[in-house]
Coordinates of C-alpha atoms in Angstrom, one line a residue:
M1 CA 54.6 63.2 -59.9
H2 CA 55.0 59.9 -58.7
D3 CA 53.4 60.6 -54.9
S4 CA 50.2 59.8 -53.8
G5 CA 49.4 63.3 -54.1
T6 CA 50.8 64.0 -55.8
G7 CA 51.2 63.7 -54.8
S8 CA 52.7 64.9 -55.1
T9 CA 51.5 63.9 -54.5
R10 CA 47.1 59.0 -48.1
H11 CA 37.8 53.8 -38.5
P12 CA 38.6 53.6 -36.0
K13 CA 39.3 56.9 -34.0
H14 CA 38.9 59.3 -31.4
P15 CA 37.9 57.7 -28.1
R16 CA 34.7 59.8 -27.8
H17 CA 33.9 58.3 -31.3
P18 CA 33.4 54.8 -32.1
S19 CA 35.2 52.7 -34.2
R20 CA 33.6 52.8 -37.6
R21 CA 35.1 49.3 -39.2
T22 CA 32.9 47.5 -40.4
V23 CA 34.1 44.8 -42.4
L24 CA 33.2 41.7 -44.4
A25 CA 29.5 43.0 -45.3
A26 CA 27.8 40.7 -47.4
T27 CA 27.2 42.5 -50.9
A28 CA 23.8 43.0 -50.3
G29 CA 24.3 45.0 -47.7
V30 CA 27.1 47.0 -49.3
A31 CA 24.6 47.7 -51.7
A32 CA 21.7 48.7 -49.2
T33 CA 24.1 50.9 -47.0
L34 CA 24.9 53.0 -50.4
A35 CA 21.5 53.8 -51.3
L36 CA 20.7 55.5 -47.7
A37 CA 21.0 59.2 -47.3
P38 CA 24.5 60.0 -46.0
D39 CA 23.6 60.1 -42.3
T40 CA 21.9 56.9 -42.5
A41 CA 24.7 55.1 -44.1
L42 CA 27.0 56.6 -41.0
A43 CA 24.9 55.8 -38.6
A44 CA 24.6 52.1 -40.2
G45 CA 28.4 52.1 -40.2
S46 CA 28.5 52.4 -36.7
A47 CA 25.8 50.3 -35.9
A48 CA 27.9 47.6 -37.9
D49 CA 30.6 48.0 -35.5
N50 CA 28.7 45.5 -33.1
T51 CA 30.0 42.9 -35.2
A52 CA 33.7 44.1 -35.4
G53 CA 34.9 41.9 -33.1
R54 CA 33.4 38.9 -34.9
D55 CA 35.1 40.3 -38.4
D56 CA 38.1 40.4 -36.1
K57 CA 37.8 37.0 -35.8
R58 CA 37.4 36.2 -39.5
L59 CA 40.6 38.6 -40.3
T60 CA 43.0 37.6 -37.8
A61 CA 42.4 34.0 -39.0
L62 CA 43.0 35.2 -42.4
L63 CA 46.3 36.7 -41.4
S64 CA 47.2 33.4 -39.3
R65 CA 47.5 31.6 -42.0
M66 CA 50.0 34.0 -44.3
T67 CA 53.4 33.3 -44.7
L68 CA 55.7 35.9 -43.5
E69 CA 56.7 37.1 -47.0
E70 CA 53.0 37.3 -47.7
K71 CA 52.2 39.6 -43.9
V72 CA 55.5 41.7 -45.8
G73 CA 53.7 42.1 -49.4
Q74 CA 50.7 43.3 -47.8
L75 CA 52.4 46.2 -46.9
F76 CA 53.4 47.7 -50.0
V77 CA 51.6 49.8 -52.6
M78 CA 53.0 49.4 -56.2
R79 CA 53.2 51.2 -59.2
V80 CA 53.6 49.1 -62.6
Y81 CA 53.1 49.6 -66.2
G82 CA 50.7 48.4 -68.5
H83 CA 47.1 48.8 -69.7
S84 CA 46.9 45.1 -68.9
A85 CA 47.5 42.9 -65.9
T86 CA 48.9 40.1 -68.2
A87 CA 49.5 41.4 -71.5
P88 CA 51.0 45.1 -71.6
D89 CA 52.6 46.7 -74.8
Q90 CA 56.5 45.7 -75.1
A91 CA 58.0 48.7 -74.0
D92 CA 55.6 48.6 -71.0
I93 CA 57.3 45.0 -70.5
D94 CA 60.3 46.6 -70.4
A95 CA 59.7 49.3 -67.9
N96 CA 58.7 47.0 -65.6
L97 CA 61.9 44.8 -66.0
Q98 CA 64.2 47.7 -65.8
E99 CA 61.8 49.1 -62.3
I100 CA 60.7 46.0 -60.8
G101 CA 62.2 42.9 -62.3
V102 CA 58.7 41.5 -63.4
R103 CA 57.1 41.8 -66.3
T104 CA 53.5 42.3 -65.7
A105 CA 51.4 43.2 -63.0
A106 CA 50.4 39.3 -62.7
E107 CA 53.9 38.6 -62.4
L108 CA 54.3 41.5 -59.6
V109 CA 51.6 40.5 -57.3
A110 CA 52.9 36.8 -57.6
K111 CA 56.4 37.4 -56.9
Y112 CA 55.9 40.0 -54.3
R113 CA 52.1 39.1 -52.8
V114 CA 52.0 43.3 -52.5
G115 CA 48.6 44.2 -50.9
G116 CA 48.2 47.4 -53.1
I117 CA 48.9 49.0 -56.5
I118 CA 48.6 52.1 -57.6
Y119 CA 47.5 53.4 -61.1
F120 CA 49.5 56.5 -63.0
A121 CA 48.7 58.0 -66.4
W122 CA 52.0 57.9 -66.8
A123 CA 52.5 54.4 -66.4
H124 CA 49.7 53.9 -68.6
N125 CA 47.2 52.5 -66.4
T126 CA 44.1 55.0 -67.2
R127 CA 43.8 54.7 -70.9
D128 CA 39.8 54.6 -70.7
P129 CA 37.2 53.4 -68.0
H130 CA 36.7 50.3 -70.0
Q131 CA 40.5 49.7 -70.2
I132 CA 40.6 50.5 -66.3
A133 CA 38.2 48.4 -64.9
D134 CA 39.8 45.2 -67.1
L135 CA 43.1 46.0 -65.6
S136 CA 41.4 45.7 -61.8
N137 CA 39.9 42.8 -62.7
G138 CA 42.9 40.8 -64.0
I139 CA 45.1 42.2 -61.1
Q140 CA 42.6 40.6 -58.4
R141 CA 42.1 37.4 -61.3
A142 CA 45.9 37.2 -60.7
S143 CA 46.1 37.6 -57.2
L144 CA 42.9 35.3 -56.2
G145 CA 44.4 32.7 -58.1
L146 CA 48.0 32.3 -55.6
P147 CA 47.5 30.1 -52.8
R148 CA 46.3 32.0 -49.8
G149 CA 45.6 34.9 -52.1
L150 CA 43.4 38.3 -51.4
P151 CA 42.6 40.8 -53.4
V152 CA 44.4 44.0 -54.1
L153 CA 43.2 47.6 -52.4
I154 CA 44.2 49.5 -56.0
A155 CA 44.4 53.0 -55.2
T156 CA 45.1 56.3 -57.7
D157 CA 45.6 60.1 -56.9
Q158 CA 42.3 61.9 -57.9
E159 CA 42.2 64.9 -56.3
H160 CA 40.4 66.9 -59.1
G161 CA 41.9 69.9 -60.6
I162 CA 45.4 69.7 -61.3
V163 CA 46.3 66.1 -59.7
A164 CA 44.0 63.5 -61.1
R165 CA 44.9 60.2 -62.6
V166 CA 41.7 59.4 -64.2
G167 CA 40.8 61.3 -67.3
K168 CA 38.0 61.9 -69.8
P169 CA 35.4 60.4 -70.2
A170 CA 35.4 60.1 -66.4
T171 CA 33.8 63.2 -64.6
L172 CA 36.6 65.8 -63.1
F173 CA 35.1 68.1 -61.1
P174 CA 37.2 71.2 -59.7
G175 CA 40.0 70.9 -57.3
A176 CA 39.8 71.6 -53.9
M177 CA 40.9 75.5 -53.8
A178 CA 38.1 76.1 -56.4
I179 CA 35.4 74.2 -53.8
G180 CA 36.9 76.3 -51.3
A181 CA 36.0 79.6 -53.3
S182 CA 32.2 78.2 -53.2
G183 CA 32.5 77.6 -49.7
S184 CA 30.3 74.9 -50.0
R185 CA 30.0 71.7 -47.8
A186 CA 27.5 70.6 -50.0
H187 CA 29.7 70.8 -53.3
A188 CA 32.5 68.8 -51.7
R189 CA 30.0 66.1 -50.3
T190 CA 28.8 65.9 -54.2
V191 CA 32.2 65.7 -55.5
G192 CA 33.2 62.7 -53.2
R193 CA 30.1 60.8 -53.8
I194 CA 30.1 61.2 -57.6
A195 CA 33.7 60.8 -57.7
G196 CA 33.8 57.8 -55.5
A197 CA 31.3 56.4 -57.3
E198 CA 33.2 56.4 -60.9
L199 CA 36.2 54.8 -59.3
R200 CA 34.9 52.3 -57.2
A201 CA 33.1 51.4 -60.7
L202 CA 36.6 51.3 -61.8
G203 CA 37.8 48.8 -59.4
I204 CA 39.7 51.6 -57.6
L205 CA 39.2 51.3 -53.8
Q206 CA 41.6 53.7 -52.0
D207 CA 41.8 57.2 -53.3
Y208 CA 44.6 59.4 -52.1
G209 CA 42.2 62.8 -51.7
T210 CA 41.3 64.5 -49.7
D211 CA 44.0 67.0 -49.5
A212 CA 43.5 68.5 -45.6
D213 CA 46.5 70.6 -45.8
V214 CA 45.9 74.7 -44.7
N215 CA 47.6 76.9 -47.8
V216 CA 48.8 79.7 -45.7
N217 CA 51.9 80.1 -48.0
P218 CA 52.0 81.7 -51.1
A219 CA 54.9 80.0 -52.5
N220 CA 54.2 76.7 -51.7
P221 CA 55.4 74.6 -54.7
V222 CA 53.7 71.4 -54.1
I223 CA 49.9 72.3 -52.5
G224 CA 48.9 75.6 -53.3
V225 CA 45.2 75.1 -55.2
R226 CA 45.3 71.5 -54.0
S227 CA 44.3 72.8 -50.6
F228 CA 40.5 74.2 -49.8
G229 CA 42.4 77.1 -48.5
A230 CA 44.1 79.2 -45.6
D231 CA 41.3 79.1 -43.3
P232 CA 41.8 76.0 -40.8
D233 CA 38.1 75.9 -39.9
A234 CA 37.0 76.2 -43.5
V235 CA 39.3 73.5 -44.8
A236 CA 37.9 71.3 -41.9
G237 CA 34.3 71.8 -42.9
L238 CA 35.2 71.1 -46.8
V239 CA 37.4 68.2 -45.9
A240 CA 34.8 66.4 -43.4
A241 CA 32.3 66.9 -46.3
E242 CA 34.5 64.9 -48.9
V243 CA 35.1 62.5 -46.9
S244 CA 31.8 62.0 -46.1
G245 CA 31.0 61.6 -49.9
Y246 CA 33.5 59.6 -51.1
Q247 CA 33.2 57.0 -48.1
N248 CA 29.5 56.5 -48.2
S249 CA 30.4 56.1 -51.7
G250 CA 32.5 52.9 -50.6
V251 CA 35.6 54.3 -51.6
A252 CA 38.6 54.5 -48.7
A253 CA 39.3 58.7 -48.6
T254 CA 43.1 59.7 -47.5
A255 CA 43.6 62.8 -45.4
K256 CA 46.9 64.2 -46.5
H257 CA 49.4 65.0 -46.1
F258 CA 49.9 64.7 -42.0
P259 CA 51.2 66.8 -40.0
G260 CA 50.1 69.7 -42.6
H261 CA 52.2 70.6 -45.7
G262 CA 50.5 73.9 -46.2
D263 CA 53.0 76.0 -45.2
T264 CA 56.5 75.6 -47.1
A265 CA 58.1 76.8 -49.7
V266 CA 59.8 73.4 -50.7
D267 CA 58.4 70.8 -52.9
S268 CA 59.3 67.6 -50.9
H269 CA 59.1 65.8 -54.4
Y270 CA 62.7 67.6 -54.9
G271 CA 64.0 68.7 -51.2
F272 CA 63.5 68.2 -47.6
P273 CA 60.9 70.8 -46.2
V274 CA 60.6 72.3 -42.7
I275 CA 57.7 73.4 -40.7
T276 CA 58.5 75.8 -38.6
H277 CA 55.1 76.1 -36.5
S278 CA 54.9 75.9 -33.0
R279 CA 53.2 73.4 -31.5
E280 CA 50.5 76.1 -30.9
V281 CA 50.1 77.0 -34.3
W282 CA 50.3 73.6 -35.7
D283 CA 47.6 72.6 -33.2
K284 CA 45.1 75.6 -34.2
L285 CA 46.0 75.8 -37.6
D286 CA 47.3 72.6 -39.5
A287 CA 45.8 69.9 -37.3
A288 CA 42.3 71.0 -37.2
P289 CA 41.3 69.5 -40.9
F290 CA 42.7 65.8 -39.5
R291 CA 40.7 65.6 -37.0
A292 CA 37.6 66.9 -38.6
A293 CA 38.9 63.7 -40.9
I294 CA 39.2 61.6 -38.3
R295 CA 35.9 62.1 -36.5
A296 CA 34.0 61.7 -40.2
G297 CA 35.5 58.0 -40.0
I298 CA 38.5 58.8 -42.6
D299 CA 40.0 55.1 -43.7
S300 CA 43.7 56.5 -44.5
I301 CA 45.7 59.3 -43.9
M302 CA 49.0 59.9 -45.8
T303 CA 52.1 60.9 -44.3
A304 CA 54.4 64.1 -45.6
H305 CA 58.0 63.9 -46.0
I306 CA 58.3 67.1 -44.2
M307 CA 60.4 67.9 -40.4
V308 CA 58.3 69.6 -38.0
P309 CA 60.7 70.4 -35.1
A310 CA 58.1 71.4 -32.5
L311 CA 56.8 67.8 -32.8
D312 CA 60.3 65.9 -33.3
D313 CA 63.3 67.4 -33.3
S314 CA 65.1 64.8 -34.6
G315 CA 65.3 65.7 -38.0
D316 CA 63.4 62.9 -39.3
P317 CA 60.9 63.4 -42.1
A318 CA 57.6 63.0 -40.4
T319 CA 56.9 59.6 -42.6
L320 CA 60.0 58.8 -40.1
S321 CA 59.0 59.7 -36.9
H322 CA 57.7 57.7 -34.0
P323 CA 56.7 60.8 -31.8
I324 CA 54.3 62.5 -35.2
L325 CA 52.5 59.0 -36.1
T326 CA 52.6 57.1 -33.3
G327 CA 52.6 59.6 -30.0
I328 CA 50.3 62.3 -32.0
L329 CA 48.2 60.7 -34.8
R330 CA 47.1 57.5 -33.2
E331 CA 47.3 58.3 -29.4
E332 CA 46.8 61.9 -29.3
L333 CA 44.2 61.9 -32.0
G334 CA 42.9 58.7 -31.3
Y335 CA 43.3 57.3 -35.0
D336 CA 43.4 53.7 -35.6
G337 CA 42.7 53.4 -39.0
V338 CA 45.6 53.1 -42.0
V339 CA 48.4 55.4 -42.3
V340 CA 49.6 55.4 -45.7
T341 CA 53.6 57.2 -46.9
D342 CA 53.3 59.4 -49.2
S343 CA 55.9 58.3 -52.1
L344 CA 58.9 56.4 -50.7
G345 CA 60.9 58.0 -54.1
M346 CA 59.9 61.0 -53.3
Q347 CA 63.7 63.1 -52.6
G348 CA 62.2 64.5 -48.5
V349 CA 61.9 60.7 -47.5
R350 CA 65.3 59.9 -49.3
E351 CA 67.5 62.4 -48.0
K352 CA 68.2 61.2 -44.3
Y353 CA 68.6 57.5 -45.1
G354 CA 69.1 54.6 -47.7
D355 CA 66.1 53.4 -49.1
D356 CA 66.5 49.8 -47.5
R357 CA 66.2 52.1 -44.1
V358 CA 63.3 54.0 -44.9
A359 CA 60.5 51.3 -45.6
V360 CA 61.8 49.9 -41.9
L361 CA 61.6 53.0 -40.0
A362 CA 58.3 54.1 -41.8
L363 CA 57.0 51.0 -40.1
K364 CA 58.8 51.5 -36.8
A365 CA 57.3 54.8 -36.6
G366 CA 54.0 53.8 -36.8
V367 CA 53.0 53.4 -40.6
D368 CA 50.9 50.6 -42.4
Q369 CA 51.3 50.9 -46.0
L370 CA 54.4 51.8 -47.7
L371 CA 53.7 53.3 -51.4
N372 CA 56.1 53.2 -54.7
P373 CA 59.6 52.7 -53.4
P374 CA 62.2 53.5 -55.9
S375 CA 63.4 49.6 -55.6
L376 CA 60.5 47.5 -54.5
D377 CA 63.1 44.6 -53.9
V378 CA 65.2 46.7 -51.6
A379 CA 62.4 47.8 -49.4
W380 CA 60.4 44.5 -49.4
N381 CA 63.8 42.9 -48.4
A382 CA 65.1 45.1 -45.9
V383 CA 61.4 44.6 -44.5
L384 CA 61.8 40.8 -44.3
N385 CA 65.1 40.7 -43.2
A386 CA 64.2 43.2 -40.5
V387 CA 62.0 40.8 -38.7
R388 CA 64.0 38.2 -39.3
G389 CA 66.9 40.0 -37.6
G390 CA 64.6 41.0 -34.4
E391 CA 64.2 44.8 -35.6
L392 CA 60.6 44.7 -36.1
T393 CA 58.8 41.7 -34.8
E394 CA 56.3 39.5 -36.7
A395 CA 53.6 40.8 -34.0
R396 CA 54.2 44.7 -35.7
L397 CA 53.7 43.4 -39.3
D398 CA 50.5 41.8 -37.8
E399 CA 49.0 45.1 -36.5
S400 CA 49.4 46.5 -40.1
V401 CA 48.5 44.0 -42.2
L402 CA 44.7 43.5 -39.9
R403 CA 44.5 47.3 -40.5
I404 CA 44.8 46.9 -44.1
L405 CA 43.0 43.6 -43.9
R406 CA 39.9 45.8 -42.6
L407 CA 39.9 47.8 -44.6
K408 CA 39.6 45.7 -47.4
A409 CA 36.7 44.1 -45.9
K410 CA 35.1 47.4 -44.8
R411 CA 35.1 48.6 -48.6
G412 CA 33.5 44.8 -49.3
L413 CA 36.9 44.0 -51.1
L414 CA 36.9 40.5 -49.5
D415 CA 33.3 40.0 -50.6
Q416 CA 33.1 41.7 -54.3
P417 CA 36.5 41.9 -55.7
Y418 CA 35.1 42.4 -59.4
V419 CA 33.3 45.0 -61.2
S420 CA 31.7 45.0 -64.6
A421 CA 31.7 46.6 -68.1
E422 CA 27.9 47.6 -67.1
G423 CA 28.9 49.1 -63.8
V424 CA 31.5 51.8 -65.7
D425 CA 28.7 52.5 -68.4
K426 CA 26.1 53.1 -65.6
T427 CA 28.5 55.2 -63.4
V428 CA 31.3 56.9 -64.9
G429 CA 31.0 60.2 -66.6
I430 CA 27.3 60.1 -67.3
P431 CA 25.4 63.4 -67.8
A432 CA 24.4 63.8 -64.5
H433 CA 27.8 63.9 -63.1
L434 CA 28.8 66.1 -66.2
R435 CA 26.0 68.4 -65.1
A436 CA 27.4 68.9 -61.2
A437 CA 30.3 68.7 -61.9
D438 CA 29.5 72.4 -63.8
R439 CA 27.4 73.5 -60.8
V440 CA 30.7 72.9 -58.9
A441 CA 32.8 74.9 -61.3
D442 CA 30.2 77.8 -61.8
D443 CA 30.0 78.4 -58.2
S444 CA 33.6 78.4 -57.7
T445 CA 34.9 81.2 -60.4
T446 CA 35.7 84.3 -58.4
L447 CA 35.6 87.6 -59.8
L448 CA 38.2 90.3 -58.2
V449 CA 38.9 93.0 -60.6
N450 CA 36.1 94.5 -62.4
K451 CA 36.8 98.1 -63.7
R452 CA 34.1 100.2 -65.2
H453 CA 31.7 97.0 -65.1
L454 CA 33.5 95.2 -68.0
L455 CA 31.9 92.1 -67.4
P456 CA 30.0 90.5 -68.0
L457 CA 31.4 91.1 -71.8
S458 CA 28.7 92.8 -74.2
R459 CA 28.6 90.5 -77.5
R460 CA 27.9 93.4 -79.4
T461 CA 30.2 95.6 -78.7
H462 CA 33.0 92.8 -77.4
R463 CA 32.3 90.3 -79.9
K464 CA 35.9 89.7 -81.5
L465 CA 38.3 88.3 -78.6
L466 CA 41.9 87.3 -78.9
V467 CA 42.2 84.2 -75.9
L468 CA 46.1 84.4 -75.3
G469 CA 47.9 81.9 -72.9
A470 CA 50.3 80.1 -70.9
D471 CA 49.1 76.9 -71.5
P472 CA 50.6 74.5 -69.4
A473 CA 50.4 70.9 -69.7
S474 CA 46.8 70.4 -69.9
P475 CA 46.1 68.1 -66.2
S476 CA 45.4 64.4 -67.3
G477 CA 42.8 63.5 -69.6
T478 CA 41.5 66.9 -70.0
D479 CA 40.8 68.2 -73.4
G480 CA 43.5 71.2 -74.2
P481 CA 45.1 73.3 -74.2
P482 CA 43.5 75.6 -72.3
T483 CA 43.6 78.9 -74.6
T484 CA 41.9 76.6 -77.2
V485 CA 39.2 75.0 -74.9
L486 CA 38.5 79.3 -73.7
A487 CA 38.4 80.4 -77.0
N488 CA 35.8 77.8 -78.4
S489 CA 33.6 78.0 -74.6
L490 CA 33.1 81.7 -75.9
T491 CA 32.6 81.2 -79.6
A492 CA 30.0 78.4 -78.7
L493 CA 28.7 81.4 -76.5
G494 CA 28.0 83.9 -79.6
F495 CA 31.3 85.6 -79.3
T496 CA 34.6 85.0 -82.0
A497 CA 37.6 83.9 -80.2
T498 CA 40.7 83.0 -81.7
A499 CA 43.1 81.3 -79.5
R500 CA 46.7 82.2 -79.9
S501 CA 49.3 79.9 -77.0
T502 CA 51.8 82.4 -75.6
G503 CA 53.5 79.8 -73.1
T504 CA 54.6 80.6 -69.4
A505 CA 57.9 82.5 -70.0
P506 CA 57.0 84.5 -73.3
S507 CA 59.5 85.5 -75.8
A508 CA 60.0 89.1 -76.5
A509 CA 59.1 88.3 -79.9
T510 CA 56.2 85.9 -79.0
I511 CA 54.9 88.9 -76.7
A512 CA 55.3 91.5 -80.2
S513 CA 53.3 88.8 -82.3
A514 CA 50.5 89.0 -79.5
V515 CA 50.5 92.6 -79.3
A516 CA 50.0 93.0 -82.8
A517 CA 47.2 90.7 -82.9
A518 CA 45.4 92.6 -80.3
K519 CA 44.8 95.1 -82.1
D520 CA 42.0 93.8 -84.6
A521 CA 40.4 92.6 -81.5
D522 CA 37.6 94.1 -79.2
A523 CA 38.9 92.8 -76.0
V524 CA 41.5 90.0 -74.9
V525 CA 41.5 87.2 -72.7
V526 CA 44.7 86.1 -71.4
G527 CA 45.4 83.0 -69.2
T528 CA 48.0 83.3 -66.9
Y529 CA 50.1 80.8 -65.0
N530 CA 51.9 81.9 -61.5
V531 CA 52.9 85.2 -62.6
S532 CA 55.9 86.6 -60.6
A533 CA 57.3 90.1 -60.5
T534 CA 59.6 89.3 -62.8
S535 CA 57.7 87.3 -64.9
S536 CA 57.4 87.9 -68.7
Q537 CA 53.9 86.7 -68.5
R538 CA 53.5 90.5 -66.7
T539 CA 55.1 92.1 -69.6
L540 CA 53.2 90.9 -71.9
V541 CA 49.9 91.7 -69.9
D542 CA 51.4 95.1 -69.5
Q543 CA 51.6 95.6 -73.1
L544 CA 48.4 94.2 -74.1
V545 CA 47.1 97.1 -71.5
A546 CA 48.9 99.7 -73.7
T547 CA 47.3 98.8 -77.0
G548 CA 44.0 100.3 -74.6
K549 CA 42.1 97.2 -75.7
P550 CA 40.2 95.9 -72.4
V551 CA 42.4 92.9 -70.9
I552 CA 40.3 89.9 -69.1
A553 CA 42.5 88.0 -67.1
V554 CA 42.2 84.3 -65.9
A555 CA 44.5 83.2 -63.4
V556 CA 44.8 79.5 -64.3
R557 CA 46.1 78.3 -61.2
N558 CA 47.1 80.2 -58.3
P559 CA 45.0 83.5 -57.4
Y560 CA 47.9 85.2 -56.4
D561 CA 48.3 85.9 -59.9
V562 CA 45.9 89.1 -59.8
A563 CA 48.5 91.3 -57.5
Q564 CA 51.3 91.0 -60.4
L565 CA 48.7 92.9 -62.6
P566 CA 47.5 96.2 -61.8
D567 CA 46.5 97.3 -64.7
V568 CA 43.9 94.9 -66.1
A569 CA 40.6 95.8 -66.4
A570 CA 39.3 92.6 -65.4
C571 CA 40.2 89.2 -63.8
L572 CA 39.2 86.0 -62.4
A573 CA 40.5 83.2 -60.3
T574 CA 40.0 79.4 -61.8
Y575 CA 42.0 77.6 -59.4
S576 CA 42.8 75.0 -62.2
W577 CA 43.2 75.2 -66.1
T578 CA 40.9 72.1 -66.4
D579 CA 38.1 72.1 -68.7
V580 CA 35.5 72.4 -66.7
E581 CA 36.7 75.2 -64.9
L582 CA 37.9 77.1 -67.6
R583 CA 34.4 76.3 -69.7
A584 CA 32.7 78.1 -66.1
A585 CA 35.2 81.1 -66.8
A586 CA 33.7 81.5 -70.2
R587 CA 30.2 81.4 -69.0
V588 CA 30.7 83.7 -66.1
I589 CA 32.7 86.2 -68.9
A590 CA 29.7 85.9 -71.1
G591 CA 27.3 86.4 -68.5
Q592 CA 25.4 83.3 -68.9
V593 CA 26.4 82.6 -65.0
K594 CA 27.4 85.4 -62.7
P595 CA 30.0 84.9 -60.2
Q596 CA 29.9 83.6 -56.9
G597 CA 33.2 82.4 -55.8
R598 CA 35.2 83.9 -52.9
L599 CA 38.9 83.4 -52.1
P600 CA 39.2 80.8 -50.3
V601 CA 43.1 82.3 -49.6
P602 CA 44.2 86.1 -49.0
V603 CA 46.1 88.1 -51.7
Q604 CA 49.3 90.1 -50.5
R605 CA 50.5 93.2 -51.7
A606 CA 53.0 92.6 -54.7
D607 CA 55.4 95.4 -53.7
D608 CA 54.0 95.1 -49.7
P609 CA 53.5 90.9 -49.0
E610 CA 53.1 92.2 -45.5
Q611 CA 50.1 93.9 -46.4
V612 CA 46.6 92.2 -47.8
L613 CA 45.2 93.2 -51.0
Y614 CA 42.2 91.1 -51.0
P615 CA 41.3 89.5 -48.2
L616 CA 40.4 85.8 -47.5
G617 CA 36.5 85.8 -48.6
Y618 CA 37.0 88.6 -51.2
G619 CA 34.8 88.4 -54.6
L620 CA 32.8 90.3 -56.4
S621 CA 29.7 90.0 -58.1
Y622 CA 27.9 91.5 -61.1
E623 CA 25.5 93.4 -58.8
R624 CA 28.0 95.1 -56.8
S625 CA 31.3 95.0 -59.1

């Protein structure tokens, strides 16, 4: 997943709303603003807009001293391998040389003058909080030590749930669909506030979240539980709340993936999705969360590598579409903040044009930040040559660089680019934050089936549990595997639980072994992962049910699994298989917590997808199950 949201994968605004470009605030002023209550902080941000003209003069002066090459560099946000800016492991040096032509992050900044760097776990950027903070400081030292050096805007994909680049001991929250199941804007705001504070302490000031897609397609392979849900108004409210949480903590949030990636069965990492919504449907369904994000003062918006013929019939992806990014996003929606592409290494944006053309066309469409091109050298030189050859004007580059500088200034980066070890210790993964994550998870766990009131499970009658499961690879920085986390949590609650991984496609032998083991258990808990009509996970569950033992299914990703499991005694949806959600499921099974979640998406019948099996808002409680 190289995209931002993956994502894949990210200010000023509506004409009726004042610009909120608060730039170059003194450090004390930033601290004072962040200490205010959320609404007060927003008001303070708006009031500070009165100084925007003066601030822009300072930023314009910075811009006027930059060379053309430095301006081009500011437009790029690039990956780089290694845990250190100057002394990465040899394997990371080798990877950097192969992919980027530099040895280290410091060399990357010196050669290309990049305006941003994106952290990934797979690039070994995010080992532990103090290392991350040291890496951030090393990058800033390297950049600020250059002639006319500017601080680097460090970004990552920290959506929580199934997409998180910074793992334990940082706080990991339930993902968007789980928050959608809680129905709580307060929870969304809390997630943004705490996650933003922790990212800021690590030197990461741009988060490629919040996901503003409305997931109306159960077959969506790339968004799904990364979305708050299927109701555009509910999604809009949660997006605005989470954005305010992030940005009141001093981190730029990113609404993605514009103009809306929620109704596709194609993953834009590997193909080119087409959204067939009419303009009217788009306006009602997909646009609402982005409008809400803009009203909330969103700092950045990420593009989608999708085609929407009703918005632009040229056949170009939205990332390269002037009618979509300038005509609709800038002019109709009134957005004047930073526009960042989804990863330029994804197939959806590379299908029609070469990698050199993609970077230039994105800028012509209205983009400001070019994220993670497959070859930085190709893309960087393509932009430079487009200006020298007259296809792009330097004035066009100046527009984007000024937006990027405003964002850096607004987030205090020009005044305070460094972070401290003390700040990490006081902020990252502290007990109060971990308790908040547990509360969100408790309120999101959704009970969909509870035959004969099996749950909460009695330790007297069902003490001995067999926990089976698909065990998909654990999301970054979690304990895993999921069956082990679930079994350990149930054991801690007074059960005797044994874990057995059965995989996402259990063989006949695996199924037979699991069924044999179930005969010694009082009840079976089985974690399911994207069950289809032909999935051997379904065969496993059917054969477990046939033993006569009570079977409790826990859908650890998509809640749609329940439609394929008609005979289970109970079914819970957790919307992810992160530790925090699995522990909450155990608390619900044990009766320590009552299920509170309600489906944020409808679940269709397996045998007739035109019919709704469980409607939007459905969820059982122990009082009425």
